Amino acid sequence: AAEPPAAETEGEEKKEGEEEKKDTEMEDADKKEEKKEEEKKEEKKEVEDVFGVENVCDIGAGVPLFSKFSFEDWALLSLRLELHLLVHAFKKDAKDEERVGIHEQHLAFYYNKYYKKTFSVKYYGLENNLDLVALVKDTVTIVPETQVLKFSLGEEMENFDIFVKLTEEARRDRLRRLDAGDSAAALKFQKPDAAPPAPPPQHQRGFSDKGGGYKGGYKDYNKGYKGDYKGDYKGDYKGDYK
């Protein structure tokens, strides 16, 4: 029997090779897709229980628990930690059974006293301390009978991971409420203004043989000194005093 032409044999081999390549590519694509699905399932399993996470910096594949935190979430995490420490510190420093805690009307005063920072509910888009504390009720609450702040977490803890977990749980709850059409769950924080650009450097005049350059440079130096001194002293003193 006559053998098929060489061109036909090469064409068939080439076709078979292309089909095998396609099959291999399809198998690789299927494996990749299966791997992705497994990773998604594993990730969902790992982060389903926020409080069961062992390492908040790595819930799987190097992803931290706080990977989806927004500006507002970081602000609330900071508020949780600061109020927690404030309530415990006041109780420890007061050493008086009659002074059971900080009255909500005095929150701004003691916040400034301990942290040397201005406290304002307006920053969080709210009108009063009751509404503000309600945002972090998992950490501190206000006793209805006395209107005094009460801590929800114990003083002794191995680390501060709990504040990350509480913030993540609250973030998820907020998103669920927003998806359900609850507009009251939306946060309206005021983002801080960007820092102003640094002023350009001022060049001092050089010295001259006749002494004129020295005299001019000395005056400019005094002017610069007076300006810096007044600005820094007044600004810092007024801010701290308030």
PDB file of C-alpha atoms in Angstrom:
ATOM      1  CA  ALA A   1       0.000   0.000   0.000  1.00  0.00           C
ATOM      2  CA  ALA A   2       1.191   3.466  -0.854  1.00  0.00           C
ATOM      3  CA  GLU A   3       2.336   5.597   2.091  1.00  0.00           C
ATOM      4  CA  PRO A   4       0.567   8.987   2.656  1.00  0.00           C
ATOM      5  CA  PRO A   5       2.478  12.029   1.488  1.00  0.00           C
ATOM      6  CA  ALA A   6       4.904  13.517   4.017  1.00  0.00           C
ATOM      7  CA  ALA A   7       3.013  16.839   3.987  1.00  0.00           C
ATOM      8  CA  GLU A   8      -0.190  15.137   5.134  1.00  0.00           C
ATOM      9  CA  THR A   9       1.649  13.300   7.925  1.00  0.00           C
ATOM     10  CA  GLU A  10       3.223  16.518   9.171  1.00  0.00           C
ATOM     11  CA  GLY A  11      -0.150  18.270   9.066  1.00  0.00           C
ATOM     12  CA  GLU A  12      -1.821  15.548  11.111  1.00  0.00           C
ATOM     13  CA  GLU A  13       0.993  15.560  13.659  1.00  0.00           C
ATOM     14  CA  LYS A  14       0.785  19.328  13.932  1.00  0.00           C
ATOM     15  CA  LYS A  15      -2.979  19.145  14.410  1.00  0.00           C
ATOM     16  CA  GLU A  16      -2.629  16.490  17.093  1.00  0.00           C
ATOM     17  CA  GLY A  17       0.019  18.575  18.833  1.00  0.00           C
ATOM     18  CA  GLU A  18      -2.241  21.639  18.837  1.00  0.00           C
ATOM     19  CA  GLU A  19      -5.134  19.611  20.238  1.00  0.00           C
ATOM     20  CA  GLU A  20      -2.932  18.197  22.988  1.00  0.00           C
ATOM     21  CA  LYS A  21      -1.715  21.724  23.798  1.00  0.00           C
ATOM     22  CA  LYS A  22      -5.297  22.971  24.009  1.00  0.00           C
ATOM     23  CA  ASP A  23      -6.243  20.076  26.273  1.00  0.00           C
ATOM     24  CA  THR A  24      -3.286  20.827  28.528  1.00  0.00           C
ATOM     25  CA  GLU A  25      -4.161  24.521  28.679  1.00  0.00           C
ATOM     26  CA  MET A  26      -7.774  23.702  29.504  1.00  0.00           C
ATOM     27  CA  GLU A  27      -6.656  21.340  32.262  1.00  0.00           C
ATOM     28  CA  ASP A  28      -4.334  24.013  33.697  1.00  0.00           C
ATOM     29  CA  ALA A  29      -7.141  26.587  33.558  1.00  0.00           C
ATOM     30  CA  ASP A  30      -9.498  24.203  35.342  1.00  0.00           C
ATOM     31  CA  LYS A  31      -6.898  23.517  38.028  1.00  0.00           C
ATOM     32  CA  LYS A  32      -6.309  27.227  38.543  1.00  0.00           C
ATOM     33  CA  GLU A  33     -10.040  27.851  38.820  1.00  0.00           C
ATOM     34  CA  GLU A  34     -10.419  25.016  41.312  1.00  0.00           C
ATOM     35  CA  LYS A  35      -7.506  26.413  43.323  1.00  0.00           C
ATOM     36  CA  LYS A  36      -9.084  29.858  43.388  1.00  0.00           C
ATOM     37  CA  GLU A  37     -12.390  28.413  44.569  1.00  0.00           C
ATOM     38  CA  GLU A  38     -10.601  26.482  47.304  1.00  0.00           C
ATOM     39  CA  GLU A  39      -8.739  29.612  48.381  1.00  0.00           C
ATOM     40  CA  LYS A  40     -11.986  31.579  48.508  1.00  0.00           C
ATOM     41  CA  LYS A  41     -13.652  28.887  50.572  1.00  0.00           C
ATOM     42  CA  GLU A  42     -10.651  28.697  52.883  1.00  0.00           C
ATOM     43  CA  GLU A  43     -10.493  32.477  53.239  1.00  0.00           C
ATOM     44  CA  LYS A  44     -14.221  32.633  53.980  1.00  0.00           C
ATOM     45  CA  LYS A  45     -13.809  29.905  56.553  1.00  0.00           C
ATOM     46  CA  GLU A  46     -10.880  31.678  58.235  1.00  0.00           C
ATOM     47  CA  VAL A  47     -12.504  35.107  58.560  1.00  0.00           C
ATOM     48  CA  GLU A  48     -16.069  34.006  59.210  1.00  0.00           C
ATOM     49  CA  ASP A  49     -15.408  34.083  62.957  1.00  0.00           C
ATOM     50  CA  VAL A  50     -13.570  37.350  63.550  1.00  0.00           C
ATOM     51  CA  PHE A  51     -12.904  36.607  67.199  1.00  0.00           C
ATOM     52  CA  GLY A  52     -11.418  33.227  66.348  1.00  0.00           C
ATOM     53  CA  VAL A  53      -8.585  34.748  64.306  1.00  0.00           C
ATOM     54  CA  GLU A  54      -5.241  33.964  65.922  1.00  0.00           C
ATOM     55  CA  ASN A  55      -3.120  36.475  64.016  1.00  0.00           C
ATOM     56  CA  VAL A  56      -4.831  39.734  63.021  1.00  0.00           C
ATOM     57  CA  CYS A  57      -1.901  40.503  60.716  1.00  0.00           C
ATOM     58  CA  ASP A  58      -2.381  37.311  58.704  1.00  0.00           C
ATOM     59  CA  ILE A  59      -5.740  35.593  58.236  1.00  0.00           C
ATOM     60  CA  GLY A  60      -4.417  33.633  55.266  1.00  0.00           C
ATOM     61  CA  ALA A  61      -2.080  34.296  52.335  1.00  0.00           C
ATOM     62  CA  GLY A  62      -0.550  37.195  54.267  1.00  0.00           C
ATOM     63  CA  VAL A  63      -3.818  39.183  54.282  1.00  0.00           C
ATOM     64  CA  PRO A  64      -4.441  41.107  57.544  1.00  0.00           C
ATOM     65  CA  LEU A  65      -7.815  41.216  59.256  1.00  0.00           C
ATOM     66  CA  PHE A  66      -7.818  44.986  58.845  1.00  0.00           C
ATOM     67  CA  SER A  67      -7.187  44.911  55.077  1.00  0.00           C
ATOM     68  CA  LYS A  68     -10.582  46.497  54.339  1.00  0.00           C
ATOM     69  CA  PHE A  69     -10.416  49.212  56.992  1.00  0.00           C
ATOM     70  CA  SER A  70     -11.320  52.689  55.795  1.00  0.00           C
ATOM     71  CA  PHE A  71     -10.346  56.009  57.353  1.00  0.00           C
ATOM     72  CA  GLU A  72     -13.428  55.831  59.580  1.00  0.00           C
ATOM     73  CA  ASP A  73     -12.574  52.346  60.828  1.00  0.00           C
ATOM     74  CA  TRP A  74      -9.087  53.419  61.903  1.00  0.00           C
ATOM     75  CA  ALA A  75     -10.592  56.427  63.682  1.00  0.00           C
ATOM     76  CA  LEU A  76     -13.031  54.166  65.552  1.00  0.00           C
ATOM     77  CA  LEU A  77     -10.280  51.715  66.459  1.00  0.00           C
ATOM     78  CA  SER A  78      -8.284  54.589  67.939  1.00  0.00           C
ATOM     79  CA  LEU A  79     -11.360  55.838  69.816  1.00  0.00           C
ATOM     80  CA  ARG A  80     -11.999  52.389  71.273  1.00  0.00           C
ATOM     81  CA  LEU A  81      -8.468  52.092  72.584  1.00  0.00           C
ATOM     82  CA  GLU A  82      -8.323  55.639  73.958  1.00  0.00           C
ATOM     83  CA  LEU A  83     -11.657  55.453  75.794  1.00  0.00           C
ATOM     84  CA  HIS A  84     -10.800  52.017  77.173  1.00  0.00           C
ATOM     85  CA  LEU A  85      -7.517  53.278  78.615  1.00  0.00           C
ATOM     86  CA  LEU A  86      -9.105  56.523  79.804  1.00  0.00           C
ATOM     87  CA  VAL A  87     -11.874  54.853  81.828  1.00  0.00           C
ATOM     88  CA  HIS A  88      -9.464  52.408  83.441  1.00  0.00           C
ATOM     89  CA  ALA A  89      -6.858  55.094  84.155  1.00  0.00           C
ATOM     90  CA  PHE A  90      -9.418  57.395  85.799  1.00  0.00           C
ATOM     91  CA  LYS A  91     -10.631  54.646  88.106  1.00  0.00           C
ATOM     92  CA  LYS A  92      -7.060  53.797  89.061  1.00  0.00           C
ATOM     93  CA  ASP A  93      -5.999  57.430  89.608  1.00  0.00           C
ATOM     94  CA  ALA A  94      -9.127  58.524  91.503  1.00  0.00           C
ATOM     95  CA  LYS A  95      -8.785  55.900  94.240  1.00  0.00           C
ATOM     96  CA  ASP A  96     -12.193  56.956  95.537  1.00  0.00           C
ATOM     97  CA  GLU A  97     -15.176  54.611  95.730  1.00  0.00           C
ATOM     98  CA  GLU A  98     -17.589  57.535  95.503  1.00  0.00           C
ATOM     99  CA  ARG A  99     -16.118  58.623  92.169  1.00  0.00           C
ATOM    100  CA  VAL A 100     -17.330  55.659  90.182  1.00  0.00           C
ATOM    101  CA  GLY A 101     -16.217  57.018  86.830  1.00  0.00           C
ATOM    102  CA  ILE A 102     -16.211  59.865  84.324  1.00  0.00           C
ATOM    103  CA  HIS A 103     -19.536  61.580  83.765  1.00  0.00           C
ATOM    104  CA  GLU A 104     -20.315  61.826  80.074  1.00  0.00           C
ATOM    105  CA  GLN A 105     -20.479  65.633  80.306  1.00  0.00           C
ATOM    106  CA  HIS A 106     -16.871  65.678  81.556  1.00  0.00           C
ATOM    107  CA  LEU A 107     -15.543  63.381  78.849  1.00  0.00           C
ATOM    108  CA  ALA A 108     -13.924  66.157  76.804  1.00  0.00           C
ATOM    109  CA  PHE A 109     -12.181  67.580  79.882  1.00  0.00           C
ATOM    110  CA  TYR A 110     -10.604  64.304  80.989  1.00  0.00           C
ATOM    111  CA  TYR A 111      -9.795  63.287  77.433  1.00  0.00           C
ATOM    112  CA  ASN A 112      -7.784  66.486  77.054  1.00  0.00           C
ATOM    113  CA  LYS A 113      -6.249  66.052  80.510  1.00  0.00           C
ATOM    114  CA  TYR A 114      -4.963  62.562  79.768  1.00  0.00           C
ATOM    115  CA  TYR A 115      -4.164  62.778  76.061  1.00  0.00           C
ATOM    116  CA  LYS A 116      -3.404  66.496  75.626  1.00  0.00           C
ATOM    117  CA  LYS A 117      -5.684  66.514  72.601  1.00  0.00           C
ATOM    118  CA  THR A 118      -8.926  68.279  71.794  1.00  0.00           C
ATOM    119  CA  PHE A 119     -12.007  66.086  71.935  1.00  0.00           C
ATOM    120  CA  SER A 120     -14.956  66.962  69.732  1.00  0.00           C
ATOM    121  CA  VAL A 121     -17.972  64.883  68.733  1.00  0.00           C
ATOM    122  CA  LYS A 122     -18.309  67.124  65.667  1.00  0.00           C
ATOM    123  CA  TYR A 123     -15.270  65.370  64.222  1.00  0.00           C
ATOM    124  CA  TYR A 124     -17.344  62.181  64.135  1.00  0.00           C
ATOM    125  CA  GLY A 125     -20.344  63.961  62.615  1.00  0.00           C
ATOM    126  CA  LEU A 126     -22.387  63.673  65.808  1.00  0.00           C
ATOM    127  CA  GLU A 127     -24.062  66.024  68.259  1.00  0.00           C
ATOM    128  CA  ASN A 128     -23.415  64.564  71.717  1.00  0.00           C
ATOM    129  CA  ASN A 129     -21.329  62.105  73.703  1.00  0.00           C
ATOM    130  CA  LEU A 130     -24.193  59.615  74.011  1.00  0.00           C
ATOM    131  CA  ASP A 131     -24.295  59.079  70.264  1.00  0.00           C
ATOM    132  CA  LEU A 132     -20.507  58.871  70.097  1.00  0.00           C
ATOM    133  CA  VAL A 133     -20.174  56.245  72.806  1.00  0.00           C
ATOM    134  CA  ALA A 134     -22.932  54.278  71.081  1.00  0.00           C
ATOM    135  CA  LEU A 135     -20.528  53.819  68.139  1.00  0.00           C
ATOM    136  CA  VAL A 136     -18.105  51.938  70.385  1.00  0.00           C
ATOM    137  CA  LYS A 137     -20.540  50.348  72.826  1.00  0.00           C
ATOM    138  CA  ASP A 138     -18.576  47.108  72.522  1.00  0.00           C
ATOM    139  CA  THR A 139     -15.759  48.833  74.439  1.00  0.00           C
ATOM    140  CA  VAL A 140     -17.390  51.437  76.698  1.00  0.00           C
ATOM    141  CA  THR A 141     -20.970  52.249  77.624  1.00  0.00           C
ATOM    142  CA  ILE A 142     -22.812  54.921  79.594  1.00  0.00           C
ATOM    143  CA  VAL A 143     -24.738  53.794  82.665  1.00  0.00           C
ATOM    144  CA  PRO A 144     -28.286  55.228  82.291  1.00  0.00           C
ATOM    145  CA  GLU A 145     -28.777  55.868  86.023  1.00  0.00           C
ATOM    146  CA  THR A 146     -25.544  57.785  86.605  1.00  0.00           C
ATOM    147  CA  GLN A 147     -24.531  58.847  83.072  1.00  0.00           C
ATOM    148  CA  VAL A 148     -21.032  57.597  83.903  1.00  0.00           C
ATOM    149  CA  LEU A 149     -18.772  55.809  81.431  1.00  0.00           C
ATOM    150  CA  LYS A 150     -18.309  52.119  82.140  1.00  0.00           C
ATOM    151  CA  PHE A 151     -15.735  49.842  80.539  1.00  0.00           C
ATOM    152  CA  SER A 152     -16.814  46.657  78.777  1.00  0.00           C
ATOM    153  CA  LEU A 153     -13.363  45.077  78.613  1.00  0.00           C
ATOM    154  CA  GLY A 154     -11.109  44.079  81.476  1.00  0.00           C
ATOM    155  CA  GLU A 155      -7.964  45.998  82.327  1.00  0.00           C
ATOM    156  CA  GLU A 156      -5.570  43.087  81.872  1.00  0.00           C
ATOM    157  CA  MET A 157      -5.061  41.798  78.330  1.00  0.00           C
ATOM    158  CA  GLU A 158      -2.180  40.100  76.531  1.00  0.00           C
ATOM    159  CA  ASN A 159      -2.364  42.370  73.490  1.00  0.00           C
ATOM    160  CA  PHE A 160      -4.633  44.862  71.777  1.00  0.00           C
ATOM    161  CA  ASP A 161      -5.845  42.527  69.009  1.00  0.00           C
ATOM    162  CA  ILE A 162      -9.335  42.665  70.473  1.00  0.00           C
ATOM    163  CA  PHE A 163      -9.724  46.259  69.299  1.00  0.00           C
ATOM    164  CA  VAL A 164      -8.942  45.248  65.708  1.00  0.00           C
ATOM    165  CA  LYS A 165     -11.467  42.409  65.945  1.00  0.00           C
ATOM    166  CA  LEU A 166     -14.166  44.624  67.443  1.00  0.00           C
ATOM    167  CA  THR A 167     -13.636  47.219  64.729  1.00  0.00           C
ATOM    168  CA  GLU A 168     -13.807  44.608  61.962  1.00  0.00           C
ATOM    169  CA  GLU A 169     -16.981  43.090  63.407  1.00  0.00           C
ATOM    170  CA  ALA A 170     -18.562  46.553  63.640  1.00  0.00           C
ATOM    171  CA  ARG A 171     -17.499  47.316  60.055  1.00  0.00           C
ATOM    172  CA  ARG A 172     -19.221  44.196  58.773  1.00  0.00           C
ATOM    173  CA  ASP A 173     -22.354  44.932  60.756  1.00  0.00           C
ATOM    174  CA  ARG A 174     -22.405  48.476  59.366  1.00  0.00           C
ATOM    175  CA  LEU A 175     -22.137  47.183  55.794  1.00  0.00           C
ATOM    176  CA  ARG A 176     -24.957  44.697  56.380  1.00  0.00           C
ATOM    177  CA  ARG A 177     -27.180  47.474  57.665  1.00  0.00           C
ATOM    178  CA  LEU A 178     -26.332  49.726  54.720  1.00  0.00           C
ATOM    179  CA  ASP A 179     -27.057  46.898  52.262  1.00  0.00           C
ATOM    180  CA  ALA A 180     -30.414  46.452  53.977  1.00  0.00           C
ATOM    181  CA  GLY A 181     -31.223  50.113  53.341  1.00  0.00           C
ATOM    182  CA  ASP A 182     -30.486  51.500  56.812  1.00  0.00           C
ATOM    183  CA  SER A 183     -29.106  54.956  56.010  1.00  0.00           C
ATOM    184  CA  ALA A 184     -28.609  55.681  59.723  1.00  0.00           C
ATOM    185  CA  ALA A 185     -25.635  53.285  59.678  1.00  0.00           C
ATOM    186  CA  ALA A 186     -23.624  55.608  57.421  1.00  0.00           C
ATOM    187  CA  LEU A 187     -20.678  57.391  59.033  1.00  0.00           C
ATOM    188  CA  LYS A 188     -20.115  61.087  58.433  1.00  0.00           C
ATOM    189  CA  PHE A 189     -16.655  61.726  59.842  1.00  0.00           C
ATOM    190  CA  GLN A 190     -14.672  64.838  59.026  1.00  0.00           C
ATOM    191  CA  LYS A 191     -11.427  63.948  57.317  1.00  0.00           C
ATOM    192  CA  PRO A 192      -8.439  65.965  58.564  1.00  0.00           C
ATOM    193  CA  ASP A 193      -7.048  68.604  56.251  1.00  0.00           C
ATOM    194  CA  ALA A 194      -3.805  67.855  54.487  1.00  0.00           C
ATOM    195  CA  ALA A 195      -0.707  69.313  56.106  1.00  0.00           C
ATOM    196  CA  PRO A 196       0.317  72.663  54.563  1.00  0.00           C
ATOM    197  CA  PRO A 197       3.488  72.627  52.445  1.00  0.00           C
ATOM    198  CA  ALA A 198       6.721  73.567  54.170  1.00  0.00           C
ATOM    199  CA  PRO A 199       7.819  77.198  53.632  1.00  0.00           C
ATOM    200  CA  PRO A 200      10.754  77.722  51.257  1.00  0.00           C
ATOM    201  CA  PRO A 201      14.163  78.065  52.964  1.00  0.00           C
ATOM    202  CA  GLN A 202      15.342  81.601  53.628  1.00  0.00           C
ATOM    203  CA  HIS A 203      18.860  82.462  52.537  1.00  0.00           C
ATOM    204  CA  GLN A 204      20.867  84.769  54.771  1.00  0.00           C
ATOM    205  CA  ARG A 205      22.929  87.563  53.297  1.00  0.00           C
ATOM    206  CA  GLY A 206      26.639  86.997  53.104  1.00  0.00           C
ATOM    207  CA  PHE A 207      29.385  88.998  54.828  1.00  0.00           C
ATOM    208  CA  SER A 208      31.187  91.846  53.058  1.00  0.00           C
ATOM    209  CA  ASP A 209      34.576  93.436  53.661  1.00  0.00           C
ATOM    210  CA  LYS A 210      33.014  96.702  54.804  1.00  0.00           C
ATOM    211  CA  GLY A 211      30.751  95.148  57.356  1.00  0.00           C
ATOM    212  CA  GLY A 212      27.533  96.126  55.556  1.00  0.00           C
ATOM    213  CA  GLY A 213      26.733  92.529  54.745  1.00  0.00           C
ATOM    214  CA  TYR A 214      27.161  91.524  58.364  1.00  0.00           C
ATOM    215  CA  LYS A 215      24.816  94.250  59.547  1.00  0.00           C
ATOM    216  CA  GLY A 216      22.079  93.340  57.065  1.00  0.00           C
ATOM    217  CA  GLY A 217      22.360  89.633  57.731  1.00  0.00           C
ATOM    218  CA  TYR A 218      22.110  90.213  61.477  1.00  0.00           C
ATOM    219  CA  LYS A 219      18.865  92.155  61.083  1.00  0.00           C
ATOM    220  CA  ASP A 220      17.309  89.488  58.900  1.00  0.00           C
ATOM    221  CA  TYR A 221      18.293  86.890  61.448  1.00  0.00           C
ATOM    222  CA  ASN A 222      16.520  88.810  64.201  1.00  0.00           C
ATOM    223  CA  LYS A 223      13.388  89.126  62.104  1.00  0.00           C
ATOM    224  CA  GLY A 224      13.314  85.426  61.393  1.00  0.00           C
ATOM    225  CA  TYR A 225      13.886  84.610  65.037  1.00  0.00           C
ATOM    226  CA  LYS A 226      11.080  86.865  66.255  1.00  0.00           C
ATOM    227  CA  GLY A 227       8.619  85.405  63.779  1.00  0.00           C
ATOM    228  CA  ASP A 228       9.382  81.795  64.638  1.00  0.00           C
ATOM    229  CA  TYR A 229       9.310  82.445  68.365  1.00  0.00           C
ATOM    230  CA  LYS A 230       5.941  84.182  68.379  1.00  0.00           C
ATOM    231  CA  GLY A 231       4.270  81.649  66.113  1.00  0.00           C
ATOM    232  CA  ASP A 232       5.475  78.533  67.883  1.00  0.00           C
ATOM    233  CA  TYR A 233       4.997  79.818  71.409  1.00  0.00           C
ATOM    234  CA  LYS A 234       1.518  81.250  70.964  1.00  0.00           C
ATOM    235  CA  GLY A 235       0.210  78.321  68.930  1.00  0.00           C
ATOM    236  CA  ASP A 236       1.458  75.583  71.225  1.00  0.00           C
ATOM    237  CA  TYR A 237       0.527  77.376  74.430  1.00  0.00           C
ATOM    238  CA  LYS A 238      -3.013  78.213  73.374  1.00  0.00           C
ATOM    239  CA  GLY A 239      -3.614  74.707  72.035  1.00  0.00           C
ATOM    240  CA  ASP A 240      -2.348  72.979  75.166  1.00  0.00           C
ATOM    241  CA  TYR A 241      -4.127  75.386  77.492  1.00  0.00           C
ATOM    242  CA  LYS A 242      -7.471  74.847  75.851  1.00  0.00           C
TER     243      LYS A 242
END
